[in-house]
mmCIF file of C-alpha atoms in Angstrom:
data_model
loop_
_atom_site.group_PDB
_atom_site.id
_atom_site.type_symbol
_atom_site.label_atom_id
_atom_site.label_comp_id
_atom_site.label_asym_id
_atom_site.label_seq_id
_atom_site.Cartn_x
_atom_site.Cartn_y
_atom_site.Cartn_z
ATOM 1 C CA MET Y 1 28.400 -40.094 -170.569
ATOM 2 C CA THR Y 2 26.567 -42.148 -173.675
ATOM 3 C CA SER Y 3 28.956 -44.003 -175.776
ATOM 4 C CA THR Y 4 28.304 -43.760 -179.572
ATOM 5 C CA PRO Y 5 27.730 -46.553 -181.549
ATOM 6 C CA ASP Y 6 31.100 -45.928 -183.191
ATOM 7 C CA ASP Y 7 32.893 -45.936 -180.724
ATOM 8 C CA GLU Y 8 34.955 -49.233 -179.805
ATOM 9 C CA PHE Y 9 34.147 -50.833 -176.399
ATOM 10 C CA LYS Y 10 35.484 -53.860 -174.390
ATOM 11 C CA ILE Y 11 33.058 -55.949 -172.928
ATOM 12 C CA ASP Y 12 34.570 -58.299 -170.275
ATOM 13 C CA LEU Y 13 33.513 -61.775 -169.630
ATOM 14 C CA ARG Y 14 33.315 -62.927 -166.143
ATOM 15 C CA GLY Y 15 33.109 -67.368 -164.797
ATOM 16 C CA ASP Y 16 32.603 -66.061 -161.208
ATOM 17 C CA VAL Y 17 30.391 -63.722 -158.386
ATOM 18 C CA THR Y 18 31.632 -60.951 -156.322
ATOM 19 C CA VAL Y 19 29.859 -61.650 -152.265
ATOM 20 C CA GLU Y 20 31.360 -59.091 -149.567
ATOM 21 C CA LEU Y 21 29.900 -58.713 -146.380
ATOM 22 C CA VAL Y 22 29.285 -55.224 -145.811
ATOM 23 C CA LYS Y 23 27.516 -54.729 -143.199
ATOM 24 C CA HIS Y 24 26.347 -56.770 -140.201
ATOM 25 C CA SER Y 25 25.515 -57.179 -136.003
ATOM 26 C CA ALA Y 26 25.155 -61.336 -135.949
ATOM 27 C CA THR Y 27 26.768 -62.866 -133.243
ATOM 28 C CA ASP Y 28 25.294 -66.152 -130.956
ATOM 29 C CA SER Y 29 25.317 -63.444 -128.015
ATOM 30 C CA ASP Y 30 21.490 -62.654 -130.308
ATOM 31 C CA VAL Y 31 20.590 -65.602 -130.525
ATOM 32 C CA LEU Y 32 20.351 -66.273 -126.506
ATOM 33 C CA PHE Y 33 19.866 -63.190 -126.254
ATOM 34 C CA ALA Y 34 16.553 -63.257 -127.813
ATOM 35 C CA ALA Y 35 15.320 -66.974 -126.146
ATOM 36 C CA ARG Y 36 15.941 -66.662 -123.351
ATOM 37 C CA VAL Y 37 14.318 -63.350 -122.362
ATOM 38 C CA SER Y 38 10.691 -65.945 -122.783
ATOM 39 C CA THR Y 39 12.319 -67.162 -119.779
ATOM 40 C CA LEU Y 40 14.609 -64.490 -117.475
ATOM 41 C CA GLY Y 41 13.176 -61.530 -118.151
ATOM 42 C CA GLU Y 42 15.985 -58.327 -119.710
ATOM 43 C CA GLN Y 43 19.094 -59.751 -119.292
ATOM 44 C CA SER Y 44 22.705 -58.291 -119.404
ATOM 45 C CA LEU Y 45 24.122 -59.096 -122.602
ATOM 46 C CA ASP Y 46 27.399 -59.800 -120.697
ATOM 47 C CA GLU Y 47 25.517 -62.382 -119.481
ATOM 48 C CA LEU Y 48 24.632 -64.526 -122.106
ATOM 49 C CA ASP Y 49 28.955 -65.152 -122.508
ATOM 50 C CA LYS Y 50 28.974 -67.071 -118.938
ATOM 51 C CA ASP Y 51 28.374 -70.898 -120.061
ATOM 52 C CA PRO Y 52 30.235 -71.491 -123.263
ATOM 53 C CA GLU Y 53 28.703 -75.057 -123.133
ATOM 54 C CA ARG Y 54 25.119 -74.311 -121.899
ATOM 55 C CA SER Y 55 24.992 -71.628 -124.455
ATOM 56 C CA LYS Y 56 26.096 -74.002 -127.001
ATOM 57 C CA GLY Y 57 22.876 -76.497 -125.924
ATOM 58 C CA LEU Y 58 20.266 -73.378 -126.040
ATOM 59 C CA ILE Y 59 21.591 -73.177 -130.013
ATOM 60 C CA ASN Y 60 21.662 -76.186 -131.144
ATOM 61 C CA PHE Y 61 18.063 -77.164 -129.170
ATOM 62 C CA LEU Y 62 16.874 -74.310 -130.778
ATOM 63 C CA MET Y 63 17.519 -75.700 -133.989
ATOM 64 C CA ARG Y 64 16.779 -78.840 -133.614
ATOM 65 C CA ASP Y 65 12.963 -77.781 -132.199
ATOM 66 C CA ARG Y 66 12.294 -75.420 -134.807
ATOM 67 C CA HIS Y 67 11.945 -72.739 -133.041
ATOM 68 C CA GLY Y 68 12.401 -70.088 -135.026
ATOM 69 C CA SER Y 69 12.372 -67.114 -133.877
ATOM 70 C CA PRO Y 70 15.225 -66.095 -131.755
ATOM 71 C CA PHE Y 71 17.373 -66.521 -135.304
ATOM 72 C CA GLU Y 72 16.069 -63.497 -136.866
ATOM 73 C CA HIS Y 73 17.330 -61.263 -133.708
ATOM 74 C CA ASN Y 74 20.319 -59.785 -136.134
ATOM 75 C CA SER Y 75 21.127 -57.627 -139.897
ATOM 76 C CA MET Y 76 23.928 -59.384 -143.008
ATOM 77 C CA THR Y 77 23.889 -56.946 -145.832
ATOM 78 C CA PHE Y 78 26.169 -57.943 -149.058
ATOM 79 C CA PHE Y 79 27.148 -56.465 -151.870
ATOM 80 C CA ILE Y 80 27.078 -58.783 -154.360
ATOM 81 C CA SER Y 81 27.934 -58.575 -157.689
ATOM 82 C CA ALA Y 82 25.984 -61.641 -160.795
ATOM 83 C CA PRO Y 83 24.288 -62.261 -163.843
ATOM 84 C CA ILE Y 84 20.485 -61.496 -164.211
ATOM 85 C CA PHE Y 85 19.728 -64.647 -164.528
ATOM 86 C CA VAL Y 86 20.761 -65.097 -160.255
ATOM 87 C CA PHE Y 87 18.776 -62.370 -158.838
ATOM 88 C CA ARG Y 88 15.337 -63.593 -160.721
ATOM 89 C CA GLU Y 89 16.590 -66.645 -158.565
ATOM 90 C CA PHE Y 90 17.359 -63.887 -155.192
ATOM 91 C CA MET Y 91 13.616 -62.878 -155.733
ATOM 92 C CA ARG Y 92 11.987 -66.128 -154.769
ATOM 93 C CA HIS Y 93 13.119 -65.086 -151.477
ATOM 94 C CA ARG Y 94 10.551 -62.378 -150.049
ATOM 95 C CA VAL Y 95 10.112 -63.374 -146.039
ATOM 96 C CA GLY Y 96 13.102 -62.445 -144.787
ATOM 97 C CA TRP Y 97 15.300 -61.427 -147.527
ATOM 98 C CA SER Y 98 15.381 -56.211 -148.259
ATOM 99 C CA TYR Y 99 16.934 -55.956 -151.711
ATOM 100 C CA ASN Y 100 17.950 -52.844 -153.386
ATOM 101 C CA GLU Y 101 19.452 -53.193 -156.896
ATOM 102 C CA GLU Y 102 21.616 -51.097 -159.644
ATOM 103 C CA SER Y 103 19.063 -49.467 -161.693
ATOM 104 C CA GLY Y 104 19.064 -49.592 -165.865
ATOM 105 C CA ARG Y 105 16.732 -47.218 -165.497
ATOM 106 C CA TYR Y 106 19.003 -44.152 -163.428
ATOM 107 C CA ARG Y 107 22.472 -45.430 -165.718
ATOM 108 C CA GLU Y 108 23.925 -46.738 -167.554
ATOM 109 C CA LEU Y 109 25.045 -51.447 -167.945
ATOM 110 C CA GLN Y 110 28.265 -51.618 -168.584
ATOM 111 C CA PRO Y 111 29.385 -54.331 -170.251
ATOM 112 C CA VAL Y 112 30.156 -57.100 -168.577
ATOM 113 C CA PHE Y 113 28.636 -60.544 -168.609
ATOM 114 C CA TYR Y 114 28.737 -64.405 -167.917
ATOM 115 C CA VAL Y 115 30.736 -66.972 -169.793
ATOM 116 C CA PRO Y 116 31.142 -70.619 -167.357
ATOM 117 C CA ASP Y 117 33.813 -71.236 -167.551
ATOM 118 C CA GLU Y 118 35.691 -75.009 -167.717
ATOM 119 C CA SER Y 119 34.513 -76.017 -164.351
ATOM 120 C CA ARG Y 120 30.202 -75.546 -165.182
ATOM 121 C CA LYS Y 121 28.596 -78.551 -166.291
ATOM 122 C CA LEU Y 122 26.666 -77.740 -169.499
ATOM 123 C CA VAL Y 123 24.870 -81.471 -169.650
ATOM 124 C CA GLN Y 124 21.503 -81.605 -168.436
ATOM 125 C CA GLN Y 125 20.624 -85.635 -167.557
ATOM 126 C CA GLY Y 126 16.879 -87.293 -166.894
ATOM 127 C CA ARG Y 127 14.121 -86.213 -166.060
ATOM 128 C CA PRO Y 128 12.534 -82.968 -164.589
ATOM 129 C CA GLY Y 129 12.470 -83.674 -161.236
ATOM 130 C CA LYS Y 130 14.807 -86.271 -160.973
ATOM 131 C CA TYR Y 131 18.168 -85.165 -162.782
ATOM 132 C CA VAL Y 132 22.045 -84.470 -162.925
ATOM 133 C CA PHE Y 133 24.457 -82.247 -164.475
ATOM 134 C CA VAL Y 134 27.629 -84.162 -166.318
ATOM 135 C CA GLU Y 135 30.650 -82.231 -167.461
ATOM 136 C CA GLY Y 136 30.296 -80.622 -171.370
ATOM 137 C CA THR Y 137 32.912 -81.450 -173.962
ATOM 138 C CA LYS Y 138 36.062 -79.087 -174.980
ATOM 139 C CA GLU Y 139 33.764 -78.188 -178.369
ATOM 140 C CA GLN Y 140 30.609 -77.864 -176.359
ATOM 141 C CA HIS Y 141 32.542 -75.088 -173.624
ATOM 142 C CA GLU Y 142 33.974 -73.564 -177.129
ATOM 143 C CA LEU Y 143 30.797 -73.482 -178.258
ATOM 144 C CA VAL Y 144 29.544 -72.077 -175.350
ATOM 145 C CA GLY Y 145 31.517 -69.161 -175.049
ATOM 146 C CA HIS Y 146 31.573 -68.396 -178.513
ATOM 147 C CA ALA Y 147 28.069 -68.079 -178.794
ATOM 148 C CA MET Y 148 27.404 -66.358 -175.197
ATOM 149 C CA GLU Y 149 30.355 -62.949 -176.421
ATOM 150 C CA GLU Y 150 28.820 -63.187 -180.081
ATOM 151 C CA SER Y 151 25.361 -62.128 -178.729
ATOM 152 C CA TYR Y 152 26.671 -61.070 -176.279
ATOM 153 C CA ARG Y 153 28.641 -58.461 -178.605
ATOM 154 C CA GLN Y 154 25.743 -57.444 -180.561
ATOM 155 C CA ALA Y 155 23.590 -56.927 -177.910
ATOM 156 C CA TYR Y 156 25.743 -54.323 -176.598
ATOM 157 C CA ALA Y 157 26.525 -52.818 -179.621
ATOM 158 C CA THR Y 158 22.632 -52.119 -180.150
ATOM 159 C CA TYR Y 159 22.074 -50.414 -176.806
ATOM 160 C CA ARG Y 160 24.556 -48.307 -177.222
ATOM 161 C CA GLN Y 161 22.844 -46.815 -180.217
ATOM 162 C CA MET Y 162 19.548 -47.059 -178.976
ATOM 163 C CA LEU Y 163 21.005 -44.635 -176.302
ATOM 164 C CA ALA Y 164 23.375 -42.177 -178.937
ATOM 165 C CA GLN Y 165 19.675 -41.637 -180.046
ATOM 166 C CA GLY Y 166 17.753 -40.217 -177.371
ATOM 167 C CA VAL Y 167 16.241 -43.360 -176.318
ATOM 168 C CA ALA Y 168 15.672 -44.052 -172.971
ATOM 169 C CA ARG Y 169 18.036 -45.649 -170.749
ATOM 170 C CA GLU Y 170 14.722 -48.086 -169.929
ATOM 171 C CA VAL Y 171 14.113 -48.726 -172.854
ATOM 172 C CA ALA Y 172 16.978 -49.544 -173.920
ATOM 173 C CA ARG Y 173 18.188 -52.182 -172.352
ATOM 174 C CA SER Y 174 15.539 -54.639 -173.542
ATOM 175 C CA VAL Y 175 17.507 -55.729 -175.167
ATOM 176 C CA LEU Y 176 20.434 -56.398 -172.947
ATOM 177 C CA PRO Y 177 20.391 -60.727 -172.117
ATOM 178 C CA VAL Y 178 19.829 -61.929 -169.095
ATOM 179 C CA GLY Y 179 23.536 -62.901 -168.360
ATOM 180 C CA LEU Y 180 24.558 -58.849 -167.998
ATOM 181 C CA TYR Y 181 25.909 -58.581 -164.115
ATOM 182 C CA SER Y 182 24.036 -56.434 -162.471
ATOM 183 C CA SER Y 183 24.684 -55.620 -157.983
ATOM 184 C CA MET Y 184 22.631 -55.212 -155.126
ATOM 185 C CA TYR Y 185 23.141 -54.987 -151.588
ATOM 186 C CA ALA Y 186 20.818 -57.592 -149.817
ATOM 187 C CA THR Y 187 19.629 -58.478 -145.918
ATOM 188 C CA CYS Y 188 18.703 -60.781 -144.089
ATOM 189 C CA ASN Y 189 18.923 -62.467 -141.008
ATOM 190 C CA ALA Y 190 20.021 -65.925 -139.503
ATOM 191 C CA ARG Y 191 16.883 -67.256 -140.499
ATOM 192 C CA SER Y 192 16.491 -66.389 -143.723
ATOM 193 C CA LEU Y 193 19.896 -66.706 -145.107
ATOM 194 C CA MET Y 194 19.661 -71.026 -142.985
ATOM 195 C CA HIS Y 195 16.626 -71.361 -146.177
ATOM 196 C CA PHE Y 196 17.893 -69.692 -148.642
ATOM 197 C CA LEU Y 197 21.133 -71.438 -148.023
ATOM 198 C CA GLY Y 198 18.970 -74.675 -147.921
ATOM 199 C CA LEU Y 199 17.614 -73.952 -150.767
ATOM 200 C CA ARG Y 200 20.883 -72.878 -153.120
ATOM 201 C CA THR Y 201 23.148 -75.331 -152.027
ATOM 202 C CA GLN Y 202 24.156 -79.301 -152.739
ATOM 203 C CA HIS Y 203 25.182 -80.017 -148.590
ATOM 204 C CA GLU Y 204 26.687 -84.021 -147.921
ATOM 205 C CA LEU Y 205 24.610 -82.725 -144.145
ATOM 206 C CA ALA Y 206 21.039 -82.044 -146.202
ATOM 207 C CA LYS Y 207 18.347 -83.790 -144.599
ATOM 208 C CA VAL Y 208 16.990 -82.020 -148.155
ATOM 209 C CA PRO Y 209 18.496 -82.973 -151.084
ATOM 210 C CA SER Y 210 18.182 -79.720 -153.564
ATOM 211 C CA PHE Y 211 18.972 -79.145 -156.895
ATOM 212 C CA PRO Y 212 20.597 -75.501 -157.286
ATOM 213 C CA GLN Y 213 21.652 -73.718 -160.075
ATOM 214 C CA ARG Y 214 25.687 -73.415 -160.019
ATOM 215 C CA GLU Y 215 25.463 -70.140 -160.191
ATOM 216 C CA ILE Y 216 24.259 -68.994 -158.098
ATOM 217 C CA GLU Y 217 24.823 -72.109 -154.711
ATOM 218 C CA MET Y 218 27.879 -69.888 -156.410
ATOM 219 C CA VAL Y 219 26.537 -67.117 -154.644
ATOM 220 C CA GLY Y 220 25.949 -68.720 -152.027
ATOM 221 C CA GLU Y 221 28.533 -70.206 -150.886
ATOM 222 C CA LYS Y 222 29.991 -67.409 -150.381
ATOM 223 C CA MET Y 223 27.098 -65.536 -147.592
ATOM 224 C CA GLU Y 224 27.476 -69.386 -145.843
ATOM 225 C CA ALA Y 225 31.599 -68.235 -144.952
ATOM 226 C CA GLU Y 226 30.706 -65.542 -143.988
ATOM 227 C CA TRP Y 227 27.770 -65.923 -142.074
ATOM 228 C CA ALA Y 228 29.678 -68.936 -140.150
ATOM 229 C CA ARG Y 229 32.652 -66.721 -139.199
ATOM 230 C CA LEU Y 230 29.919 -64.869 -138.086
ATOM 231 C CA MET Y 231 28.119 -66.995 -136.004
ATOM 232 C CA PRO Y 232 29.773 -70.326 -135.422
ATOM 233 C CA LEU Y 233 27.672 -72.195 -132.481
ATOM 234 C CA THR Y 234 24.138 -70.693 -134.603
ATOM 235 C CA TYR Y 235 26.021 -72.104 -137.893
ATOM 236 C CA ALA Y 236 27.013 -75.709 -136.743
ATOM 237 C CA ALA Y 237 23.264 -76.365 -135.207
ATOM 238 C CA PHE Y 238 22.587 -75.510 -138.887
ATOM 239 C CA ASN Y 239 24.438 -78.718 -139.918
ATOM 240 C CA ALA Y 240 24.153 -80.844 -136.810
ATOM 241 C CA ASN Y 241 20.747 -80.743 -136.834
ATOM 242 C CA GLY Y 242 20.023 -81.742 -141.882
ATOM 243 C CA ARG Y 243 20.565 -78.217 -142.857
ATOM 244 C CA VAL Y 244 16.736 -77.291 -141.889
ATOM 245 C CA ALA Y 245 16.322 -73.684 -140.874
ATOM 246 C CA PRO Y 246 14.004 -73.279 -137.979
#
């Protein structure tokens, strides 16, 4: 039911993200199965795990020499809840990814908004392409929290007022900021996820430095933890070879 502008409403402020692995078909055996068809033809899946060290070596060889296609024969679907600006960065990743996001045209959007917590570094120092983030002061954190909450509250009240006056949801949503939380299903394979992680996370083993926005890195870290559990040999080879997607 659409709310009226005079109704009391409470906005929900969050500083985290949600990442859930909802379904998958992803194992190290999927990589081996795909790779060995080039030399063995059709095989039984049961044959793949008889020599663990050989399997580990093959996956490392594929990763090291960038034979990438065997890493595409698997699938992982994640449910993600994060601020809209995170999803706009996600959409830069198109190869090997599929997305379905909740729609502000078809449902009334809920008042859940992002406010960075105290661990979020607020101050950027340096020039573009060569900068670092440093801790903000207590006063800066208080300013950010207060300003965001006030802005969110006003924007959502205006959104509700337009809905109450019969304005279409797809028009009324225009006043809502990118700090609003959205949700989506994102499906990828291991190769496309490795490319994502190489760009959207910082890691001491990475050969190529990356400078992701912290909020999308939070999503990437949670996705990485799930993938590491599903495909430990592939994950180990990814790290051992500089976290560069094959």
